[in-house]
Amino acid sequence: MNNYSPAFHRHKSLKQEKNIMLPFSCYSPKLSLYILATCVILLMLLQIRSLHTVLPTSSSPLPSLSPSASWSLFQQWQNLVLNRTLAAASPVNCTQNPDSMNQKLRDSITFLPLKDLRFSNQPLDGHTWFMSSMYDTREEGEVQYQQFPSEPSKGRFLCLKGRDTHDGSWNYYALAWPEALPTNATLMKGLTFVSYNHYNYDNIWHGLSAVMPFVAWHRKNSCEKPTRWVLYHWGELRFKMGTWLNLLMEATFGQAPYIEEFNDVDDDQPVCFEKAVVMRHNEGGMSRERRMEVYDLMRCKARVYCNVSLDRRDSHERPDIGMTLLMRSGARSFRNETAVIGVFEKECKKVKGCRLMVAYSNNLTFCQQVKQMSLTDILISPHGAQLTNMFLMDRNSSVMEFYPKGWLKLAGVGQYVYHWIASWSGMRHRGEWRDPNGESCPYSDEDHRCMSFYKNGLLGYNETHFAEWAGNVLNDVQTKRFEEEGTKNGTASMKTCDCN
């Protein structure tokens, strides 16, 4: 049966149409919003129009606002909206109390670990794992350094925190504005030298490599002297230098180095420095000329400190040619010292004016070493830290070096450090002798485990080779000495030191 009914259908259609139109009825929220928006726009248009039209005359029955009054009302409304908007959007504004601003700067200081473990596989590369976020100041031919405050630091001070001597990642650094130092921070006046050493301060070679850049900075910056030193090894604090190094720095700067221990500072209390210079790349970046000038300064200062003549011609003790055998005891010493001394003594006697001197570095005080080197033209010694003394000789003096078995293949680039210092300090490295005999290693010759057998091996000797080698060096030195004496002025005389 067909249930279709036109009346029913019309009724249903009218109901659907009513439902469709319902959102646009007078009771619709959307319609209310549309009307409100329209009113706001109209009011704004009327306000703008009022600023440009002439108001009715005074005979007008309706009160009216003058253009200036309308503009004033509009400005007040605009300023009110803007001020409230800015206050809500920005808690810091130009009228804020300076003390409040400094507190915000103080609270924003972030301390980072001195040793960045992300670079543990490349601790000496790039910025190094020590203060890894900082860049060095680099100038052509000069030492690389960081200085605080400075233009690169935007005038901020260097601040340190922590006193850990075993893990540098528990010691920290940060930069802070002078007006907003960290809470409870101690400010240390004067110049502070902050040294990073990848090795140690007891070995005179590694220690000298770490402090020599500070002497370069001192020489370049009007000979300014440090008030204190802060020493780090892998970011771990160290509180002393070796005796030799300590005395060299005392001689160079004219005062014993004060090593900061932070005894009056709590472990978590920050310390900031009025002026700080940081070194972490040793001599890296320095030209050979600059290095020689720095070694000249340290040599000169050491001789003055030890009351040793600055000029060989002023010394009555100085032989025409001084040859020194600087011996070691224990590791890398000669098995038969008597035989070795005999070879060099015999060759020295063949040259007029030559005198052989035998010394043991561990039996000499610092000043005795300075004096011994001032009398030496040819230094003969096994590979070892005692060879660092070579820079205390006059420029162009000669060095002869000896190695135990196995070093050439296994010791790496570090075995050439005394070649380097000879070049940097103006000396002449005359080559080396490598002992073909020594301890036996149970592994293959190229196995790095063998280095533990060879590192501290004793040295033999080769009489024929030693005699020929010594004779050639002596003859060359004697020839150059005659040439110097034949010139009008000879070698340039050194009467005073830089930084007097």
JSON list of N, CA and C in Angstrom, two decimals, residues 4 62 87 109 132 147 152 160 175 185 188 199 220 250 290 315 321 337 339 350 382 395 413 478 484-485:
[
{"chain": "A", "resi": 4, "resn": "TYR", "atom": "N", "xyz": [2.23, 7.31, 0.65]},
{"chain": "A", "resi": 4, "resn": "TYR", "atom": "CA", "xyz": [2.61, 8.67, 0.31]},
{"chain": "A", "resi": 4, "resn": "TYR", "atom": "C", "xyz": [1.45, 9.61, 0.55]},
{"chain": "A", "resi": 62, "resn": "LEU", "atom": "N", "xyz": [23.08, 69.65, 19.46]},
{"chain": "A", "resi": 62, "resn": "LEU", "atom": "CA", "xyz": [23.73, 68.46, 20.03]},
{"chain": "A", "resi": 62, "resn": "LEU", "atom": "C", "xyz": [25.13, 68.79, 20.53]},
{"chain": "A", "resi": 87, "resn": "ALA", "atom": "N", "xyz": [52.85, 44.70, 28.95]},
{"chain": "A", "resi": 87, "resn": "ALA", "atom": "CA", "xyz": [53.07, 44.19, 30.30]},
{"chain": "A", "resi": 87, "resn": "ALA", "atom": "C", "xyz": [52.80, 42.71, 30.37]},
{"chain": "A", "resi": 109, "resn": "ILE", "atom": "N", "xyz": [73.30, 32.46, 34.60]},
{"chain": "A", "resi": 109, "resn": "ILE", "atom": "CA", "xyz": [74.65, 31.91, 34.47]},
{"chain": "A", "resi": 109, "resn": "ILE", "atom": "C", "xyz": [74.60, 30.39, 34.51]},
{"chain": "A", "resi": 132, "resn": "SER", "atom": "N", "xyz": [85.61, 23.33, 26.51]},
{"chain": "A", "resi": 132, "resn": "SER", "atom": "CA", "xyz": [85.40, 23.00, 25.09]},
{"chain": "A", "resi": 132, "resn": "SER", "atom": "C", "xyz": [84.53, 24.00, 24.35]},
{"chain": "A", "resi": 147, "resn": "GLN", "atom": "N", "xyz": [91.49, 35.35, 27.04]},
{"chain": "A", "resi": 147, "resn": "GLN", "atom": "CA", "xyz": [91.63, 36.39, 28.05]},
{"chain": "A", "resi": 147, "resn": "GLN", "atom": "C", "xyz": [90.25, 36.87, 28.49]},
{"chain": "A", "resi": 152, "resn": "PRO", "atom": "N", "xyz": [86.12, 39.29, 22.88]},
{"chain": "A", "resi": 152, "resn": "PRO", "atom": "CA", "xyz": [85.45, 38.02, 22.60]},
{"chain": "A", "resi": 152, "resn": "PRO", "atom": "C", "xyz": [84.53, 37.55, 23.73]},
{"chain": "A", "resi": 160, "resn": "LEU", "atom": "N", "xyz": [85.11, 30.03, 38.07]},
{"chain": "A", "resi": 160, "resn": "LEU", "atom": "CA", "xyz": [85.36, 28.61, 38.24]},
{"chain": "A", "resi": 160, "resn": "LEU", "atom": "C", "xyz": [84.64, 28.12, 39.48]},
{"chain": "A", "resi": 175, "resn": "LEU", "atom": "N", "xyz": [80.97, 32.17, 32.41]},
{"chain": "A", "resi": 175, "resn": "LEU", "atom": "CA", "xyz": [81.26, 33.58, 32.22]},
{"chain": "A", "resi": 175, "resn": "LEU", "atom": "C", "xyz": [80.16, 34.40, 32.88]},
{"chain": "A", "resi": 185, "resn": "ALA", "atom": "N", "xyz": [79.63, 34.33, 45.06]},
{"chain": "A", "resi": 185, "resn": "ALA", "atom": "CA", "xyz": [80.92, 34.22, 44.39]},
{"chain": "A", "resi": 185, "resn": "ALA", "atom": "C", "xyz": [81.98, 35.07, 45.09]},
{"chain": "A", "resi": 188, "resn": "MET", "atom": "N", "xyz": [88.46, 37.44, 42.87]},
{"chain": "A", "resi": 188, "resn": "MET", "atom": "CA", "xyz": [89.90, 37.50, 43.11]},
{"chain": "A", "resi": 188, "resn": "MET", "atom": "C", "xyz": [90.52, 38.58, 42.23]},
{"chain": "A", "resi": 199, "resn": "TYR", "atom": "N", "xyz": [99.64, 16.61, 30.53]},
{"chain": "A", "resi": 199, "resn": "TYR", "atom": "CA", "xyz": [100.57, 15.66, 31.16]},
{"chain": "A", "resi": 199, "resn": "TYR", "atom": "C", "xyz": [100.74, 16.02, 32.64]},
{"chain": "A", "resi": 220, "resn": "LYS", "atom": "N", "xyz": [104.76, 39.80, 25.57]},
{"chain": "A", "resi": 220, "resn": "LYS", "atom": "CA", "xyz": [104.02, 40.57, 24.57]},
{"chain": "A", "resi": 220, "resn": "LYS", "atom": "C", "xyz": [103.13, 41.64, 25.20]},
{"chain": "A", "resi": 250, "resn": "GLU", "atom": "N", "xyz": [110.03, 31.57, 38.95]},
{"chain": "A", "resi": 250, "resn": "GLU", "atom": "CA", "xyz": [110.44, 32.61, 39.89]},
{"chain": "A", "resi": 250, "resn": "GLU", "atom": "C", "xyz": [111.50, 33.51, 39.26]},
{"chain": "A", "resi": 290, "resn": "ARG", "atom": "N", "xyz": [109.31, 33.59, 17.35]},
{"chain": "A", "resi": 290, "resn": "ARG", "atom": "CA", "xyz": [108.73, 33.95, 18.64]},
{"chain": "A", "resi": 290, "resn": "ARG", "atom": "C", "xyz": [109.17, 32.98, 19.73]},
{"chain": "A", "resi": 315, "resn": "SER", "atom": "N", "xyz": [133.02, 35.47, 31.07]},
{"chain": "A", "resi": 315, "resn": "SER", "atom": "CA", "xyz": [133.23, 34.40, 32.04]},
{"chain": "A", "resi": 315, "resn": "SER", "atom": "C", "xyz": [134.65, 33.85, 31.92]},
{"chain": "A", "resi": 321, "resn": "ILE", "atom": "N", "xyz": [135.81, 25.37, 24.18]},
{"chain": "A", "resi": 321, "resn": "ILE", "atom": "CA", "xyz": [134.71, 24.48, 23.78]},
{"chain": "A", "resi": 321, "resn": "ILE", "atom": "C", "xyz": [134.37, 23.62, 24.99]},
{"chain": "A", "resi": 337, "resn": "GLU", "atom": "N", "xyz": [129.36, 3.34, 31.97]},
{"chain": "A", "resi": 337, "resn": "GLU", "atom": "CA", "xyz": [129.61, 4.78, 31.92]},
{"chain": "A", "resi": 337, "resn": "GLU", "atom": "C", "xyz": [131.09, 5.09, 31.72]},
{"chain": "A", "resi": 339, "resn": "ALA", "atom": "N", "xyz": [133.42, 3.48, 30.10]},
{"chain": "A", "resi": 339, "resn": "ALA", "atom": "CA", "xyz": [133.84, 3.32, 28.71]},
{"chain": "A", "resi": 339, "resn": "ALA", "atom": "C", "xyz": [133.33, 4.48, 27.86]},
{"chain": "A", "resi": 350, "resn": "LYS", "atom": "N", "xyz": [141.76, 15.85, 21.65]},
{"chain": "A", "resi": 350, "resn": "LYS", "atom": "CA", "xyz": [142.33, 16.09, 20.33]},
{"chain": "A", "resi": 350, "resn": "LYS", "atom": "C", "xyz": [142.11, 17.53, 19.84]},
{"chain": "A", "resi": 382, "resn": "PRO", "atom": "N", "xyz": [121.49, 10.83, 27.15]},
{"chain": "A", "resi": 382, "resn": "PRO", "atom": "CA", "xyz": [120.42, 9.93, 26.72]},
{"chain": "A", "resi": 382, "resn": "PRO", "atom": "C", "xyz": [119.10, 10.70, 26.62]},
{"chain": "A", "resi": 395, "resn": "ARG", "atom": "N", "xyz": [122.73, 30.18, 22.18]},
{"chain": "A", "resi": 395, "resn": "ARG", "atom": "CA", "xyz": [122.18, 29.81, 20.87]},
{"chain": "A", "resi": 395, "resn": "ARG", "atom": "C", "xyz": [123.27, 29.17, 20.01]},
{"chain": "A", "resi": 413, "resn": "VAL", "atom": "N", "xyz": [105.67, 9.75, 17.93]},
{"chain": "A", "resi": 413, "resn": "VAL", "atom": "CA", "xyz": [106.22, 11.06, 17.60]},
{"chain": "A", "resi": 413, "resn": "VAL", "atom": "C", "xyz": [106.86, 11.73, 18.82]},
{"chain": "A", "resi": 478, "resn": "GLN", "atom": "N", "xyz": [134.60, 23.86, 16.46]},
{"chain": "A", "resi": 478, "resn": "GLN", "atom": "CA", "xyz": [135.85, 24.59, 16.48]},
{"chain": "A", "resi": 478, "resn": "GLN", "atom": "C", "xyz": [135.97, 25.53, 15.28]},
{"chain": "A", "resi": 484, "resn": "GLU", "atom": "N", "xyz": [133.82, 33.00, 14.34]},
{"chain": "A", "resi": 484, "resn": "GLU", "atom": "CA", "xyz": [133.27, 34.03, 15.22]},
{"chain": "A", "resi": 484, "resn": "GLU", "atom": "C", "xyz": [134.37, 34.97, 15.72]},
{"chain": "A", "resi": 485, "resn": "GLU", "atom": "N", "xyz": [135.49, 34.38, 16.11]},
{"chain": "A", "resi": 485, "resn": "GLU", "atom": "CA", "xyz": [136.59, 35.19, 16.63]},
{"chain": "A", "resi": 485, "resn": "GLU", "atom": "C", "xyz": [137.23, 36.03, 15.54]}
]
